[in-house]
Structures are given as structure tokens and as C-alpha cells.
Amino acid sequence: MNFNDAIIKRVNEICAERNSNICDICLKGGMSPSAIYDIIKGRTKCSKVITIKRFCEGAGITLSEFFDRDYFNELEED
């Protein structure tokens, strides 16, 4: 799994855990959902930390909680 795949997997997990969708979580975090959709559709290969931070704010979690998955420690090089 590469970094973008891990980000996508975690975003989908958080949406499922919160019974919400990307759009709602992004808007709660004060950002346009297009930044996350660009990651998911492969248009963005290098996510900015601020994008993930705002998504986390919308989901009500910290960056630490976002990245607290073993698969982030087992990433392959792109």
C-alpha cells in the first residue's frame, strides 16, 4: 500500500465510523470536499498535511488519531 492508498483507506474508515460522508466532514472542517475527492480520484499524489488536518477537524479527531493505524507504518515507496 502506498501513502495515498493509506490516506484513502483511512478517510473511508472515518466516514464509516461516523456514519457520515466526505462532503459533510469536510464542510464541518471548513474546507471544500474537492481536496479530498482529488486525493481519492488520483488527481493529487501528494496530500498536504493541512488538508488532512482540516478533514480531521471536521471529523472531530486529531492528526495523531488519523495516522494511528499500523498500515501507515508499513507503507511502500511510491
PDB file of C-alpha atoms in Angstrom:
ATOM      1  CA  MET A   1       0.000   0.000   0.000  1.00  0.00           C
ATOM      2  CA  ASN A   2       1.335   3.453  -0.828  1.00  0.00           C
ATOM      3  CA  PHE A   3       0.727   6.660   1.106  1.00  0.00           C
ATOM      4  CA  ASN A   4      -2.245   7.859  -0.969  1.00  0.00           C
ATOM      5  CA  ASP A   5      -3.907   4.441  -0.700  1.00  0.00           C
ATOM      6  CA  ALA A   6      -3.490   4.598   3.083  1.00  0.00           C
ATOM      7  CA  ILE A   7      -4.983   8.103   3.211  1.00  0.00           C
ATOM      8  CA  ILE A   8      -7.966   6.980   1.127  1.00  0.00           C
ATOM      9  CA  LYS A   9      -8.472   3.903   3.286  1.00  0.00           C
ATOM     10  CA  ARG A  10      -8.404   5.976   6.478  1.00  0.00           C
ATOM     11  CA  VAL A  11     -10.771   8.635   5.101  1.00  0.00           C
ATOM     12  CA  ASN A  12     -13.259   5.897   4.195  1.00  0.00           C
ATOM     13  CA  GLU A  13     -12.897   4.279   7.634  1.00  0.00           C
ATOM     14  CA  ILE A  14     -13.581   7.576   9.369  1.00  0.00           C
ATOM     15  CA  CYS A  15     -16.634   8.255   7.222  1.00  0.00           C
ATOM     16  CA  ALA A  16     -17.993   4.793   8.032  1.00  0.00           C
ATOM     17  CA  GLU A  17     -17.231   5.162  11.763  1.00  0.00           C
ATOM     18  CA  ARG A  18     -19.060   8.483  11.861  1.00  0.00           C
ATOM     19  CA  ASN A  19     -21.887   7.319   9.590  1.00  0.00           C
ATOM     20  CA  SER A  20     -21.146  10.396   7.509  1.00  0.00           C
ATOM     21  CA  ASN A  21     -19.730  11.278   4.133  1.00  0.00           C
ATOM     22  CA  ILE A  22     -16.684  13.120   2.855  1.00  0.00           C
ATOM     23  CA  CYS A  23     -18.657  16.215   1.917  1.00  0.00           C
ATOM     24  CA  ASP A  24     -20.225  16.674   5.358  1.00  0.00           C
ATOM     25  CA  ILE A  25     -16.974  16.056   7.230  1.00  0.00           C
ATOM     26  CA  CYS A  26     -15.008  18.437   5.001  1.00  0.00           C
ATOM     27  CA  LEU A  27     -17.591  21.198   5.344  1.00  0.00           C
ATOM     28  CA  LYS A  28     -17.520  20.811   9.147  1.00  0.00           C
ATOM     29  CA  GLY A  29     -13.742  21.248   8.932  1.00  0.00           C
ATOM     30  CA  GLY A  30     -14.137  24.453   6.927  1.00  0.00           C
ATOM     31  CA  MET A  31     -12.831  23.113   3.645  1.00  0.00           C
ATOM     32  CA  SER A  32     -14.102  22.203   0.242  1.00  0.00           C
ATOM     33  CA  PRO A  33     -14.581  18.472  -0.239  1.00  0.00           C
ATOM     34  CA  SER A  34     -12.838  18.738  -3.616  1.00  0.00           C
ATOM     35  CA  ALA A  35      -9.407  18.460  -1.964  1.00  0.00           C
ATOM     36  CA  ILE A  36     -10.258  15.021  -0.557  1.00  0.00           C
ATOM     37  CA  TYR A  37     -12.031  13.950  -3.740  1.00  0.00           C
ATOM     38  CA  ASP A  38      -8.887  14.899  -5.707  1.00  0.00           C
ATOM     39  CA  ILE A  39      -6.877  12.530  -3.491  1.00  0.00           C
ATOM     40  CA  ILE A  40      -9.419   9.740  -3.930  1.00  0.00           C
ATOM     41  CA  LYS A  41      -9.589  10.154  -7.713  1.00  0.00           C
ATOM     42  CA  GLY A  42      -5.804  10.216  -8.008  1.00  0.00           C
ATOM     43  CA  ARG A  43      -5.554  13.808  -9.206  1.00  0.00           C
ATOM     44  CA  THR A  44      -3.452  14.698  -6.154  1.00  0.00           C
ATOM     45  CA  LYS A  45      -0.499  12.426  -5.456  1.00  0.00           C
ATOM     46  CA  CYS A  46       0.967  14.356  -2.535  1.00  0.00           C
ATOM     47  CA  SER A  47      -1.556  15.336   0.125  1.00  0.00           C
ATOM     48  CA  LYS A  48      -0.906  18.423   2.169  1.00  0.00           C
ATOM     49  CA  VAL A  49      -0.952  17.970   5.912  1.00  0.00           C
ATOM     50  CA  ILE A  50      -3.302  20.951   6.251  1.00  0.00           C
ATOM     51  CA  THR A  51      -5.837  19.121   4.051  1.00  0.00           C
ATOM     52  CA  ILE A  52      -5.738  16.090   6.329  1.00  0.00           C
ATOM     53  CA  LYS A  53      -5.807  18.324   9.429  1.00  0.00           C
ATOM     54  CA  ARG A  54      -8.966  20.097   8.267  1.00  0.00           C
ATOM     55  CA  PHE A  55     -10.599  16.775   7.455  1.00  0.00           C
ATOM     56  CA  CYS A  56      -9.701  15.643  10.983  1.00  0.00           C
ATOM     57  CA  GLU A  57     -11.208  18.784  12.476  1.00  0.00           C
ATOM     58  CA  GLY A  58     -14.437  18.082  10.622  1.00  0.00           C
ATOM     59  CA  ALA A  59     -14.418  14.506  11.887  1.00  0.00           C
ATOM     60  CA  GLY A  60     -13.632  15.614  15.441  1.00  0.00           C
ATOM     61  CA  ILE A  61     -10.315  13.763  15.661  1.00  0.00           C
ATOM     62  CA  THR A  62      -6.639  14.717  15.899  1.00  0.00           C
ATOM     63  CA  LEU A  63      -3.920  14.105  13.324  1.00  0.00           C
ATOM     64  CA  SER A  64      -2.491  11.525  15.719  1.00  0.00           C
ATOM     65  CA  GLU A  65      -5.770   9.648  15.719  1.00  0.00           C
ATOM     66  CA  PHE A  66      -5.921   9.823  11.919  1.00  0.00           C
ATOM     67  CA  PHE A  67      -2.472   8.288  11.492  1.00  0.00           C
ATOM     68  CA  ASP A  68      -2.835   5.803  14.367  1.00  0.00           C
ATOM     69  CA  ARG A  69      -3.081   2.747  12.121  1.00  0.00           C
ATOM     70  CA  ASP A  70      -0.435   0.092  11.597  1.00  0.00           C
ATOM     71  CA  TYR A  71      -0.702   0.346   7.825  1.00  0.00           C
ATOM     72  CA  PHE A  72       0.823   3.854   7.925  1.00  0.00           C
ATOM     73  CA  ASN A  73       3.998   2.260   9.324  1.00  0.00           C
ATOM     74  CA  GLU A  74       4.096  -0.368   6.581  1.00  0.00           C
ATOM     75  CA  LEU A  75       3.884   1.849   3.501  1.00  0.00           C
ATOM     76  CA  GLU A  76       5.656   1.094   0.263  1.00  0.00           C
ATOM     77  CA  GLU A  77       7.625   3.771  -1.551  1.00  0.00           C
ATOM     78  CA  ASP A  78       5.752   5.400  -4.428  1.00  0.00           C
TER      79      ASP A  78
END
